[in-house]
Amino acid sequence: MSTALVAPAAVADPPPADPTPAGPTAAAERRGAELEELIRREPGRFRVLTGDRPTGRLHLGHYFGTLQNRVRLQRLGVELFLIIPDYQVLTDRDVAERLSEHVEGLLLDYLAAGVDPEQAVIFNHSAVPELNQLLLPFLSLVSVAELGRNPTVKDEIAHSRQSAVSGLMFTYPVHQAADILFCRANLVPVGRDQLPHIELTRTIARRFNDRYAADRPLFPEPEALLSAAPLLLGTDGGKMSKSRGNAIALAADADETAQLIRGAKTDADRRISYDPAARPEVSSLVLLAALCQDRDPHQVAAEIGDGGAAALKRTVTEAVNGYLAPLRARRAELSGDRGELRRILRAGNERARAVAESTLDQVRAAMGTVF
Ligand code: ATP
Ligand code: MG
């Protein structure tokens, strides 16, 4: 019933393309430099948990927003837990369609991008019941008002296909807290939309520790790690998202990529510049080329100069297709061995379950529910 009360207000007032407040973003960016230094010195002190909903093909927003960072962190020696949150597919739709196809696609993208599956724990949310049991105590630690204020949830409600907001949509940031805390991850490489959720996870960890484990805190307060592209825009100028029909998939072929970029929104000014605040669409395209070529976006823009949108799009298409060619080739190779993909997931589910069982035992002990 409370969900019905939430829906109309949130839908009547659709938030802007980037609903995340500037303050937390700036703070996360500042902290990012310190974190990088700490990681470089002692990678073994960090454990990463992050993941992607199996709602479609991963896109460039994922790659430059978080996937590239995951691979980099793993190579530095940081432990990596990758969750495929299948229950979360049901936050904004009634049925999780083509689930096994999407899960397989995610795995292929991870492996093709360079994640080492022998080191990483790659697992399905639904396969770890002990993780999900954390949801009950965690829900008791947050208020309905706190959940209702979450700007990312408001944005997702505005883009949802459902007419009413489900309890799952409303509470999914608490699920995410369980996803992160079950393995005591302390580092979460994410895009900007996730910052409010990480903040809530920190609040839940703090409140749990205060209430049940004041002498020996059970949970860390995890920190977000933003990349150089914390909010890549899609071809329509909104956040690039699997579910919004505005994304360039990692698995797309070169022609599909060219066609999508040709259709991307730009503006009327022929002179290309990099100015994300004043020219978000053009700047996002410039940034994309710069990321693919590992160059400074201002330099990329200056080189295109008065070439206009057509020259910009040609540059971006070449840069993206050139950059993704090896990843796409690896992906095609790996897709031949579905048995291996299943083996990786089964092993990941088992390892995640063992970790979740141990955490739940400690939660039970802290809460006095060992019978
Ligand atoms: P959906 O539309 O189904 O919600 P999505 O494209 O938003 O899909 P998620 O699975 O919700 O993808 O997000 C997975 C991770 O990728 C999160 O850490 C999120 O911050 C990051 N991410 C998603 N889109 C972008 C983007 N456009 N720019 C930067 N990071 C992104
Ligand atoms: Mg999303």
mmCIF file of C-alpha atoms and ligand atoms in Angstrom:
data_model
loop_
_atom_site.group_PDB
_atom_site.id
_atom_site.type_symbol
_atom_site.label_atom_id
_atom_site.label_comp_id
_atom_site.label_asym_id
_atom_site.label_seq_id
_atom_site.Cartn_x
_atom_site.Cartn_y
_atom_site.Cartn_z
ATOM 1 C CA MET A 1 0.000 0.000 0.000
ATOM 2 C CA SER A 2 2.777 2.401 0.836
ATOM 3 C CA THR A 3 4.187 1.899 -2.662
ATOM 4 C CA ALA A 4 1.004 3.283 -4.228
ATOM 5 C CA LEU A 5 1.404 6.372 -2.061
ATOM 6 C CA VAL A 6 4.886 6.890 -3.363
ATOM 7 C CA ALA A 7 4.258 6.477 -7.045
ATOM 8 C CA PRO A 8 2.209 9.530 -8.051
ATOM 9 C CA ALA A 9 4.481 12.121 -6.440
ATOM 10 C CA ALA A 10 7.588 10.585 -7.952
ATOM 11 C CA VAL A 11 6.117 10.203 -11.429
ATOM 12 C CA ALA A 12 4.514 13.652 -11.487
ATOM 13 C CA ASP A 13 7.847 15.326 -10.946
ATOM 14 C CA PRO A 14 10.349 13.693 -13.333
ATOM 15 C CA PRO A 15 13.908 14.434 -12.323
ATOM 16 C CA PRO A 16 16.575 15.802 -14.716
ATOM 17 C CA ALA A 17 18.889 13.579 -16.852
ATOM 18 C CA ASP A 18 21.435 13.485 -14.052
ATOM 19 C CA PRO A 19 19.511 13.314 -10.794
ATOM 20 C CA THR A 20 22.568 12.855 -8.594
ATOM 21 C CA PRO A 21 23.325 15.927 -6.461
ATOM 22 C CA ALA A 22 26.627 17.676 -7.260
ATOM 23 C CA GLY A 23 27.892 17.688 -3.632
ATOM 24 C CA PRO A 24 28.265 13.914 -3.176
ATOM 25 C CA THR A 25 29.756 13.585 -6.672
ATOM 26 C CA ALA A 26 32.471 16.159 -5.951
ATOM 27 C CA ALA A 27 33.213 14.504 -2.600
ATOM 28 C CA ALA A 28 33.516 11.060 -4.236
ATOM 29 C CA GLU A 29 35.800 12.490 -6.918
ATOM 30 C CA ARG A 30 38.059 14.083 -4.294
ATOM 31 C CA ARG A 31 38.201 10.902 -2.231
ATOM 32 C CA GLY A 32 38.953 8.928 -5.413
ATOM 33 C CA ALA A 33 42.519 10.224 -5.644
ATOM 34 C CA GLU A 34 43.247 9.224 -2.032
ATOM 35 C CA LEU A 35 41.712 5.815 -2.566
ATOM 36 C CA GLU A 36 43.828 5.206 -5.658
ATOM 37 C CA GLU A 37 46.952 5.872 -3.617
ATOM 38 C CA LEU A 38 45.838 3.519 -0.824
ATOM 39 C CA ILE A 39 44.974 0.802 -3.352
ATOM 40 C CA ARG A 40 48.324 1.144 -5.052
ATOM 41 C CA ARG A 41 50.145 0.754 -1.744
ATOM 42 C CA GLU A 42 48.042 -2.065 -0.251
ATOM 43 C CA PRO A 43 45.691 -3.706 -2.760
ATOM 44 C CA GLY A 44 45.152 -6.658 -0.394
ATOM 45 C CA ARG A 45 43.235 -4.387 2.016
ATOM 46 C CA PHE A 46 40.465 -3.921 -0.500
ATOM 47 C CA ARG A 47 37.578 -6.061 -1.605
ATOM 48 C CA VAL A 48 35.339 -4.939 -4.452
ATOM 49 C CA LEU A 49 31.675 -5.787 -4.906
ATOM 50 C CA THR A 50 29.876 -4.490 -7.936
ATOM 51 C CA GLY A 51 27.621 -5.753 -10.705
ATOM 52 C CA ASP A 52 25.121 -5.143 -13.486
ATOM 53 C CA ARG A 53 21.471 -6.015 -13.856
ATOM 54 C CA PRO A 54 20.878 -8.763 -16.439
ATOM 55 C CA THR A 55 18.495 -6.545 -18.370
ATOM 56 C CA GLY A 56 20.346 -6.407 -21.680
ATOM 57 C CA ARG A 57 23.721 -6.015 -23.301
ATOM 58 C CA LEU A 58 26.432 -4.078 -21.492
ATOM 59 C CA HIS A 59 27.248 -0.750 -23.114
ATOM 60 C CA LEU A 60 29.985 1.843 -23.235
ATOM 61 C CA GLY A 61 28.585 3.545 -20.128
ATOM 62 C CA HIS A 62 29.244 0.343 -18.195
ATOM 63 C CA TYR A 63 32.638 -0.110 -19.714
ATOM 64 C CA PHE A 64 34.021 3.348 -19.005
ATOM 65 C CA GLY A 65 31.854 3.900 -15.916
ATOM 66 C CA THR A 66 32.889 0.776 -14.029
ATOM 67 C CA LEU A 67 33.957 -2.356 -15.965
ATOM 68 C CA GLN A 68 37.333 -0.975 -17.026
ATOM 69 C CA ASN A 69 37.968 0.007 -13.404
ATOM 70 C CA ARG A 70 37.081 -3.475 -12.177
ATOM 71 C CA VAL A 71 39.607 -5.077 -14.491
ATOM 72 C CA ARG A 72 42.255 -2.533 -13.529
ATOM 73 C CA LEU A 73 41.648 -3.078 -9.805
ATOM 74 C CA GLN A 74 41.800 -6.845 -10.221
ATOM 75 C CA ARG A 75 45.107 -6.562 -12.025
ATOM 76 C CA LEU A 76 46.417 -4.434 -9.148
ATOM 77 C CA GLY A 77 45.628 -7.310 -6.766
ATOM 78 C CA VAL A 78 42.226 -6.258 -5.372
ATOM 79 C CA GLU A 79 39.754 -9.084 -4.679
ATOM 80 C CA LEU A 80 36.723 -8.899 -6.951
ATOM 81 C CA PHE A 81 33.127 -10.002 -6.296
ATOM 82 C CA LEU A 82 30.839 -9.527 -9.301
ATOM 83 C CA ILE A 83 27.131 -9.870 -8.656
ATOM 84 C CA ILE A 84 24.573 -10.490 -11.377
ATOM 85 C CA PRO A 85 21.507 -9.142 -9.559
ATOM 86 C CA ASP A 86 18.734 -11.078 -11.241
ATOM 87 C CA TYR A 87 16.051 -10.215 -8.665
ATOM 88 C CA GLN A 88 16.681 -6.530 -9.395
ATOM 89 C CA VAL A 89 15.458 -6.986 -12.945
ATOM 90 C CA LEU A 90 11.986 -7.085 -11.405
ATOM 91 C CA THR A 91 12.273 -3.587 -9.937
ATOM 92 C CA ASP A 92 10.949 -1.860 -13.075
ATOM 93 C CA ARG A 93 9.156 -4.653 -14.984
ATOM 94 C CA ASP A 94 6.833 -7.541 -14.166
ATOM 95 C CA VAL A 95 8.782 -10.379 -15.769
ATOM 96 C CA ALA A 96 12.521 -10.912 -16.200
ATOM 97 C CA GLU A 97 12.618 -11.730 -19.898
ATOM 98 C CA ARG A 98 15.441 -13.617 -21.652
ATOM 99 C CA LEU A 99 17.219 -13.884 -18.325
ATOM 100 C CA SER A 100 19.630 -16.702 -19.150
ATOM 101 C CA GLU A 101 20.599 -15.000 -22.425
ATOM 102 C CA HIS A 102 21.341 -11.726 -20.614
ATOM 103 C CA VAL A 103 23.280 -13.475 -17.832
ATOM 104 C CA GLU A 104 25.396 -15.271 -20.423
ATOM 105 C CA GLY A 105 25.937 -11.982 -22.271
ATOM 106 C CA LEU A 106 27.150 -10.272 -19.091
ATOM 107 C CA LEU A 107 29.589 -13.084 -18.407
ATOM 108 C CA LEU A 108 30.932 -12.858 -21.938
ATOM 109 C CA ASP A 109 31.399 -9.099 -21.600
ATOM 110 C CA TYR A 110 33.226 -9.491 -18.284
ATOM 111 C CA LEU A 111 35.579 -12.111 -19.636
ATOM 112 C CA ALA A 112 36.143 -10.298 -22.930
ATOM 113 C CA ALA A 113 36.922 -7.082 -21.015
ATOM 114 C CA GLY A 114 39.628 -8.923 -19.071
ATOM 115 C CA VAL A 115 38.075 -10.091 -15.779
ATOM 116 C CA ASP A 116 39.950 -13.198 -14.597
ATOM 117 C CA PRO A 117 37.233 -15.702 -13.585
ATOM 118 C CA GLU A 118 39.622 -17.849 -11.536
ATOM 119 C CA GLN A 119 40.278 -14.918 -9.202
ATOM 120 C CA ALA A 120 36.908 -13.146 -9.303
ATOM 121 C CA VAL A 121 33.756 -14.485 -7.637
ATOM 122 C CA ILE A 122 31.031 -14.051 -10.267
ATOM 123 C CA PHE A 123 27.613 -15.027 -8.939
ATOM 124 C CA ASN A 124 23.841 -14.679 -9.194
ATOM 125 C CA HIS A 125 21.897 -12.812 -6.562
ATOM 126 C CA SER A 126 19.129 -15.429 -6.522
ATOM 127 C CA ALA A 127 21.591 -18.286 -5.918
ATOM 128 C CA VAL A 128 22.689 -17.010 -2.492
ATOM 129 C CA PRO A 129 19.784 -17.258 -0.019
ATOM 130 C CA GLU A 130 21.931 -16.300 2.994
ATOM 131 C CA LEU A 131 22.698 -12.973 1.324
ATOM 132 C CA ASN A 132 19.010 -12.311 0.829
ATOM 133 C CA GLN A 133 18.249 -13.076 4.465
ATOM 134 C CA LEU A 134 20.271 -10.011 5.460
ATOM 135 C CA LEU A 135 17.516 -7.945 3.913
ATOM 136 C CA LEU A 136 15.198 -8.379 6.897
ATOM 137 C CA PRO A 137 17.415 -6.857 9.591
ATOM 138 C CA PHE A 138 18.666 -4.255 7.120
ATOM 139 C CA LEU A 139 15.139 -3.098 6.268
ATOM 140 C CA SER A 140 14.564 -2.467 9.948
ATOM 141 C CA LEU A 141 17.465 0.000 9.952
ATOM 142 C CA VAL A 142 16.056 2.481 7.404
ATOM 143 C CA SER A 143 12.975 4.666 7.387
ATOM 144 C CA VAL A 144 10.376 4.925 4.628
ATOM 145 C CA ALA A 145 11.207 8.647 4.372
ATOM 146 C CA GLU A 146 14.869 7.865 3.709
ATOM 147 C CA LEU A 147 13.947 5.436 0.955
ATOM 148 C CA GLY A 148 11.554 7.954 -0.603
ATOM 149 C CA ARG A 149 14.227 10.649 -0.841
ATOM 150 C CA ASN A 150 16.620 8.579 -2.995
ATOM 151 C CA PRO A 151 17.130 10.594 -6.240
ATOM 152 C CA THR A 152 18.221 7.578 -8.327
ATOM 153 C CA VAL A 153 15.159 5.569 -7.353
ATOM 154 C CA LYS A 154 12.975 8.584 -8.258
ATOM 155 C CA ASP A 155 14.652 8.779 -11.667
ATOM 156 C CA GLU A 156 14.196 5.063 -12.267
ATOM 157 C CA ILE A 157 10.559 5.240 -11.243
ATOM 158 C CA ALA A 158 10.092 8.019 -13.816
ATOM 159 C CA HIS A 159 11.563 5.740 -16.525
ATOM 160 C CA SER A 160 9.874 2.565 -15.300
ATOM 161 C CA ARG A 161 7.514 0.542 -17.494
ATOM 162 C CA GLN A 162 5.233 -0.132 -14.546
ATOM 163 C CA SER A 163 2.220 1.966 -13.655
ATOM 164 C CA ALA A 164 2.651 1.362 -9.911
ATOM 165 C CA VAL A 165 5.846 1.289 -7.900
ATOM 166 C CA SER A 166 6.551 -2.161 -6.479
ATOM 167 C CA GLY A 167 7.911 -2.745 -2.993
ATOM 168 C CA LEU A 168 10.996 -4.198 -4.661
ATOM 169 C CA MET A 169 11.684 -0.989 -6.604
ATOM 170 C CA PHE A 170 11.242 1.089 -3.489
ATOM 171 C CA THR A 171 13.562 -1.055 -1.377
ATOM 172 C CA TYR A 172 16.170 -2.186 -3.890
ATOM 173 C CA PRO A 173 18.921 0.083 -2.492
ATOM 174 C CA VAL A 174 18.590 -1.976 0.718
ATOM 175 C CA HIS A 175 19.080 -5.128 -1.358
ATOM 176 C CA GLN A 176 22.187 -3.534 -2.743
ATOM 177 C CA ALA A 177 23.414 -2.886 0.788
ATOM 178 C CA ALA A 178 23.050 -6.631 1.442
ATOM 179 C CA ASP A 179 24.873 -7.387 -1.830
ATOM 180 C CA ILE A 180 27.811 -5.245 -0.773
ATOM 181 C CA LEU A 181 27.925 -6.050 2.930
ATOM 182 C CA PHE A 182 27.447 -9.825 2.779
ATOM 183 C CA CYS A 183 31.052 -10.141 1.598
ATOM 184 C CA ARG A 184 32.236 -7.123 3.586
ATOM 185 C CA ALA A 185 33.318 -5.308 0.456
ATOM 186 C CA ASN A 186 34.884 -1.934 1.190
ATOM 187 C CA LEU A 187 35.195 -0.595 -2.363
ATOM 188 C CA VAL A 188 32.495 -0.203 -5.001
ATOM 189 C CA PRO A 189 33.533 1.017 -8.478
ATOM 190 C CA VAL A 190 30.323 2.482 -9.871
ATOM 191 C CA GLY A 191 28.759 5.130 -12.050
ATOM 192 C CA ARG A 192 27.425 8.340 -10.533
ATOM 193 C CA ASP A 193 23.838 7.087 -10.292
ATOM 194 C CA GLN A 194 24.918 4.643 -7.600
ATOM 195 C CA LEU A 195 26.249 7.213 -5.103
ATOM 196 C CA PRO A 196 22.994 7.577 -3.135
ATOM 197 C CA HIS A 197 22.851 3.784 -2.777
ATOM 198 C CA ILE A 198 26.405 3.548 -1.489
ATOM 199 C CA GLU A 199 25.574 6.266 1.023
ATOM 200 C CA LEU A 200 22.608 4.213 2.233
ATOM 201 C CA THR A 201 24.828 1.120 2.479
ATOM 202 C CA ARG A 202 27.217 3.066 4.695
ATOM 203 C CA THR A 203 24.302 4.180 6.873
ATOM 204 C CA ILE A 204 23.046 0.613 7.227
ATOM 205 C CA ALA A 205 26.516 -0.701 8.093
ATOM 206 C CA ARG A 206 26.939 2.032 10.707
ATOM 207 C CA ARG A 207 23.525 1.508 12.252
ATOM 208 C CA PHE A 208 23.928 -2.266 12.367
ATOM 209 C CA ASN A 209 27.304 -1.940 14.049
ATOM 210 C CA ASP A 210 25.993 0.633 16.549
ATOM 211 C CA ARG A 211 22.943 -1.409 17.410
ATOM 212 C CA TYR A 212 24.321 -4.954 17.455
ATOM 213 C CA ALA A 213 28.076 -4.941 17.317
ATOM 214 C CA ALA A 214 29.291 -1.824 19.087
ATOM 215 C CA ASP A 215 32.354 -3.568 20.569
ATOM 216 C CA ARG A 216 33.447 -5.302 17.381
ATOM 217 C CA PRO A 217 31.985 -3.674 14.257
ATOM 218 C CA LEU A 218 30.836 -6.377 11.848
ATOM 219 C CA PHE A 219 30.524 -4.388 8.645
ATOM 220 C CA PRO A 220 32.871 -1.925 6.929
ATOM 221 C CA GLU A 221 31.528 1.347 5.531
ATOM 222 C CA PRO A 222 32.224 0.845 1.832
ATOM 223 C CA GLU A 223 33.397 3.640 -0.424
ATOM 224 C CA ALA A 224 32.435 4.425 -4.007
ATOM 225 C CA LEU A 225 35.112 4.709 -6.656
ATOM 226 C CA LEU A 226 34.108 6.821 -9.641
ATOM 227 C CA SER A 227 35.825 6.566 -13.021
ATOM 228 C CA ALA A 228 36.719 9.339 -15.476
ATOM 229 C CA ALA A 229 33.271 8.776 -17.056
ATOM 230 C CA PRO A 230 30.892 8.558 -14.102
ATOM 231 C CA LEU A 231 27.873 9.398 -16.271
ATOM 232 C CA LEU A 232 28.199 8.669 -19.952
ATOM 233 C CA LEU A 233 25.229 9.945 -21.939
ATOM 234 C CA GLY A 234 23.362 7.880 -24.488
ATOM 235 C CA THR A 235 22.458 8.762 -28.062
ATOM 236 C CA ASP A 236 19.373 10.679 -26.839
ATOM 237 C CA GLY A 237 21.298 12.853 -24.382
ATOM 238 C CA GLY A 238 20.023 11.004 -21.256
ATOM 239 C CA LYS A 239 22.031 8.575 -19.116
ATOM 240 C CA MET A 240 23.160 5.708 -21.339
ATOM 241 C CA SER A 241 21.112 2.756 -20.092
ATOM 242 C CA LYS A 242 20.410 -0.765 -21.240
ATOM 243 C CA SER A 243 16.695 -0.236 -20.795
ATOM 244 C CA ARG A 244 16.297 3.149 -22.515
ATOM 245 C CA GLY A 245 17.131 2.276 -26.123
ATOM 246 C CA ASN A 246 19.961 4.831 -26.212
ATOM 247 C CA ALA A 247 23.007 2.630 -25.670
ATOM 248 C CA ILE A 248 25.978 1.481 -27.742
ATOM 249 C CA ALA A 249 26.486 -2.141 -26.729
ATOM 250 C CA LEU A 250 29.957 -3.587 -26.333
ATOM 251 C CA ALA A 251 28.737 -6.561 -28.364
ATOM 252 C CA ALA A 252 27.316 -4.461 -31.224
ATOM 253 C CA ASP A 253 29.097 -4.837 -34.566
ATOM 254 C CA ALA A 254 30.941 -2.019 -36.342
ATOM 255 C CA ASP A 255 27.995 -1.135 -38.621
ATOM 256 C CA GLU A 256 25.461 -1.042 -35.818
ATOM 257 C CA THR A 257 27.845 1.162 -33.847
ATOM 258 C CA ALA A 258 28.252 3.571 -36.776
ATOM 259 C CA GLN A 259 24.502 3.775 -37.247
ATOM 260 C CA LEU A 260 23.844 4.476 -33.559
ATOM 261 C CA ILE A 261 26.465 7.214 -33.427
ATOM 262 C CA ARG A 262 25.111 8.781 -36.642
ATOM 263 C CA GLY A 263 21.734 9.100 -34.908
ATOM 264 C CA ALA A 264 23.142 10.619 -31.711
ATOM 265 C CA LYS A 265 21.773 13.953 -30.516
ATOM 266 C CA THR A 266 24.108 16.951 -30.895
ATOM 267 C CA ASP A 267 23.506 20.712 -31.130
ATOM 268 C CA ALA A 268 23.531 23.463 -33.772
ATOM 269 C CA ASP A 269 26.992 24.897 -33.016
ATOM 270 C CA ARG A 270 29.437 23.712 -35.720
ATOM 271 C CA ARG A 271 32.475 24.403 -33.602
ATOM 272 C CA ILE A 272 33.163 21.340 -31.482
ATOM 273 C CA SER A 273 34.205 21.961 -27.893
ATOM 274 C CA TYR A 274 34.410 20.031 -24.647
ATOM 275 C CA ASP A 275 32.107 21.721 -22.179
ATOM 276 C CA PRO A 276 30.012 19.128 -20.318
ATOM 277 C CA ALA A 277 27.907 21.678 -18.420
ATOM 278 C CA ALA A 278 26.908 23.830 -21.423
ATOM 279 C CA ARG A 279 26.995 21.189 -24.180
ATOM 280 C CA PRO A 280 26.299 17.803 -22.550
ATOM 281 C CA GLU A 281 25.527 15.801 -25.717
ATOM 282 C CA VAL A 282 28.473 17.014 -27.814
ATOM 283 C CA SER A 283 30.815 16.734 -24.830
ATOM 284 C CA SER A 284 29.749 13.178 -24.083
ATOM 285 C CA LEU A 285 30.622 12.191 -27.678
ATOM 286 C CA VAL A 286 33.967 13.985 -27.442
ATOM 287 C CA LEU A 287 34.654 12.214 -24.139
ATOM 288 C CA LEU A 288 33.844 8.865 -25.710
ATOM 289 C CA ALA A 289 36.417 9.363 -28.460
ATOM 290 C CA ALA A 290 38.953 10.622 -25.904
ATOM 291 C CA LEU A 291 38.440 7.610 -23.619
ATOM 292 C CA CYS A 292 38.850 5.194 -26.523
ATOM 293 C CA GLN A 293 42.014 6.925 -27.702
ATOM 294 C CA ASP A 294 43.332 7.602 -24.194
ATOM 295 C CA ARG A 295 43.595 11.308 -24.953
ATOM 296 C CA ASP A 296 42.529 14.605 -23.424
ATOM 297 C CA PRO A 297 38.941 15.502 -24.475
ATOM 298 C CA HIS A 298 39.841 19.182 -25.021
ATOM 299 C CA GLN A 299 42.496 18.111 -27.485
ATOM 300 C CA VAL A 300 40.090 15.826 -29.339
ATOM 301 C CA ALA A 301 37.553 18.675 -29.599
ATOM 302 C CA ALA A 302 40.175 21.177 -30.796
ATOM 303 C CA GLU A 303 41.279 18.797 -33.522
ATOM 304 C CA ILE A 304 37.751 18.483 -34.894
ATOM 305 C CA GLY A 305 37.349 22.254 -34.627
ATOM 306 C CA ASP A 306 34.793 23.589 -37.130
ATOM 307 C CA GLY A 307 34.104 20.160 -38.605
ATOM 308 C CA GLY A 308 30.651 20.069 -37.002
ATOM 309 C CA ALA A 309 28.611 17.098 -35.826
ATOM 310 C CA ALA A 310 29.400 14.989 -38.911
ATOM 311 C CA ALA A 311 33.166 15.110 -38.333
ATOM 312 C CA LEU A 312 32.677 14.553 -34.618
ATOM 313 C CA LYS A 313 30.590 11.455 -35.283
ATOM 314 C CA ARG A 314 33.111 10.085 -37.768
ATOM 315 C CA THR A 315 35.884 10.500 -35.192
ATOM 316 C CA VAL A 316 33.811 8.850 -32.458
ATOM 317 C CA THR A 317 32.806 5.923 -34.681
ATOM 318 C CA GLU A 318 36.377 5.202 -35.680
ATOM 319 C CA ALA A 319 37.606 5.528 -32.110
ATOM 320 C CA VAL A 320 34.908 3.263 -30.644
ATOM 321 C CA ASN A 321 35.137 0.580 -33.318
ATOM 322 C CA GLY A 322 38.939 0.601 -33.167
ATOM 323 C CA TYR A 323 38.983 0.367 -29.383
ATOM 324 C CA LEU A 324 36.365 -2.366 -29.129
ATOM 325 C CA ALA A 325 37.627 -4.553 -31.976
ATOM 326 C CA PRO A 326 39.854 -6.797 -29.802
ATOM 327 C CA LEU A 327 37.187 -7.062 -27.071
ATOM 328 C CA ARG A 328 34.580 -8.006 -29.666
ATOM 329 C CA ALA A 329 36.856 -10.630 -31.192
ATOM 330 C CA ARG A 330 37.541 -12.191 -27.760
ATOM 331 C CA ARG A 331 33.832 -12.155 -26.995
ATOM 332 C CA ALA A 332 33.021 -14.023 -30.193
ATOM 333 C CA GLU A 333 35.683 -16.627 -29.391
ATOM 334 C CA LEU A 334 34.431 -17.174 -25.831
ATOM 335 C CA SER A 335 30.798 -17.477 -26.872
ATOM 336 C CA GLY A 336 31.552 -20.900 -28.378
ATOM 337 C CA ASP A 337 32.021 -22.548 -24.972
ATOM 338 C CA ARG A 338 28.765 -22.281 -23.052
ATOM 339 C CA GLY A 339 29.726 -25.168 -20.777
ATOM 340 C CA GLU A 340 32.653 -23.122 -19.502
ATOM 341 C CA LEU A 341 30.378 -20.125 -18.827
ATOM 342 C CA ARG A 342 28.062 -22.326 -16.763
ATOM 343 C CA ARG A 343 31.029 -23.770 -14.872
ATOM 344 C CA ILE A 344 32.286 -20.277 -13.975
ATOM 345 C CA LEU A 345 28.893 -19.249 -12.649
ATOM 346 C CA ARG A 346 28.362 -22.451 -10.653
ATOM 347 C CA ALA A 347 31.777 -22.082 -9.022
ATOM 348 C CA GLY A 348 31.091 -18.390 -8.288
ATOM 349 C CA ASN A 349 27.711 -19.186 -6.734
ATOM 350 C CA GLU A 350 29.291 -21.779 -4.452
ATOM 351 C CA ARG A 351 32.045 -19.458 -3.318
ATOM 352 C CA ALA A 352 29.625 -16.570 -2.711
ATOM 353 C CA ARG A 353 27.363 -18.865 -0.707
ATOM 354 C CA ALA A 354 30.163 -19.948 1.606
ATOM 355 C CA VAL A 355 30.983 -16.292 2.313
ATOM 356 C CA ALA A 356 27.310 -15.410 2.866
ATOM 357 C CA GLU A 357 26.804 -18.344 5.272
ATOM 358 C CA SER A 358 29.702 -17.196 7.388
ATOM 359 C CA THR A 359 28.451 -13.576 7.464
ATOM 360 C CA LEU A 360 24.916 -14.652 8.346
ATOM 361 C CA ASP A 361 26.274 -16.771 11.226
ATOM 362 C CA GLN A 362 27.996 -13.686 12.599
ATOM 363 C CA VAL A 363 24.893 -11.549 12.102
ATOM 364 C CA ARG A 364 22.835 -14.143 13.996
ATOM 365 C CA ALA A 365 25.346 -14.168 16.827
ATOM 366 C CA ALA A 366 25.388 -10.353 17.001
ATOM 367 C CA MET A 367 21.575 -10.164 16.983
ATOM 368 C CA GLY A 368 21.152 -12.953 19.525
ATOM 369 C CA THR A 369 19.236 -15.188 17.120
ATOM 370 C CA VAL A 370 21.283 -18.376 17.445
ATOM 371 C CA PHE A 371 18.858 -21.105 18.492
HETATM 372 P P1 ATP B 1 19.199 -0.538 -16.673
HETATM 373 O O1 ATP B 1 18.701 0.441 -17.705
HETATM 374 O O2 ATP B 1 18.662 -1.919 -16.884
HETATM 375 O O3 ATP B 1 19.067 -0.054 -15.256
HETATM 376 P P2 ATP B 1 21.893 0.349 -16.725
HETATM 377 O O4 ATP B 1 22.416 0.623 -18.078
HETATM 378 O O5 ATP B 1 21.468 1.499 -15.863
HETATM 379 O O6 ATP B 1 20.746 -0.698 -16.946
HETATM 380 P P3 ATP B 1 22.909 -1.058 -14.424
HETATM 381 O O7 ATP B 1 22.970 -2.541 -14.478
HETATM 382 O O8 ATP B 1 21.762 -0.427 -13.693
HETATM 383 O O9 ATP B 1 22.944 -0.523 -15.930
HETATM 384 O O10 ATP B 1 24.266 -0.460 -13.852
HETATM 385 C C1 ATP B 1 25.437 -1.225 -13.654
HETATM 386 C C2 ATP B 1 26.635 -0.362 -13.325
HETATM 387 O O11 ATP B 1 26.999 0.411 -14.488
HETATM 388 C C3 ATP B 1 26.426 0.649 -12.213
HETATM 389 O O12 ATP B 1 27.624 0.757 -11.467
HETATM 390 C C4 ATP B 1 26.164 1.944 -12.921
HETATM 391 O O13 ATP B 1 26.529 3.060 -12.164
HETATM 392 C C5 ATP B 1 27.064 1.798 -14.150
HETATM 393 N N1 ATP B 1 26.515 2.553 -15.275
HETATM 394 C C6 ATP B 1 25.375 2.287 -15.940
HETATM 395 N N2 ATP B 1 25.140 3.215 -16.900
HETATM 396 C C7 ATP B 1 26.185 4.091 -16.836
HETATM 397 C C8 ATP B 1 26.526 5.281 -17.576
HETATM 398 N N3 ATP B 1 25.739 5.730 -18.541
HETATM 399 N N4 ATP B 1 27.669 5.937 -17.265
HETATM 400 C C9 ATP B 1 28.478 5.476 -16.273
HETATM 401 N N5 ATP B 1 28.201 4.365 -15.540
HETATM 402 C C10 ATP B 1 27.078 3.677 -15.805
HETATM 403 MG MG MG B 2 20.377 1.112 -13.944
#
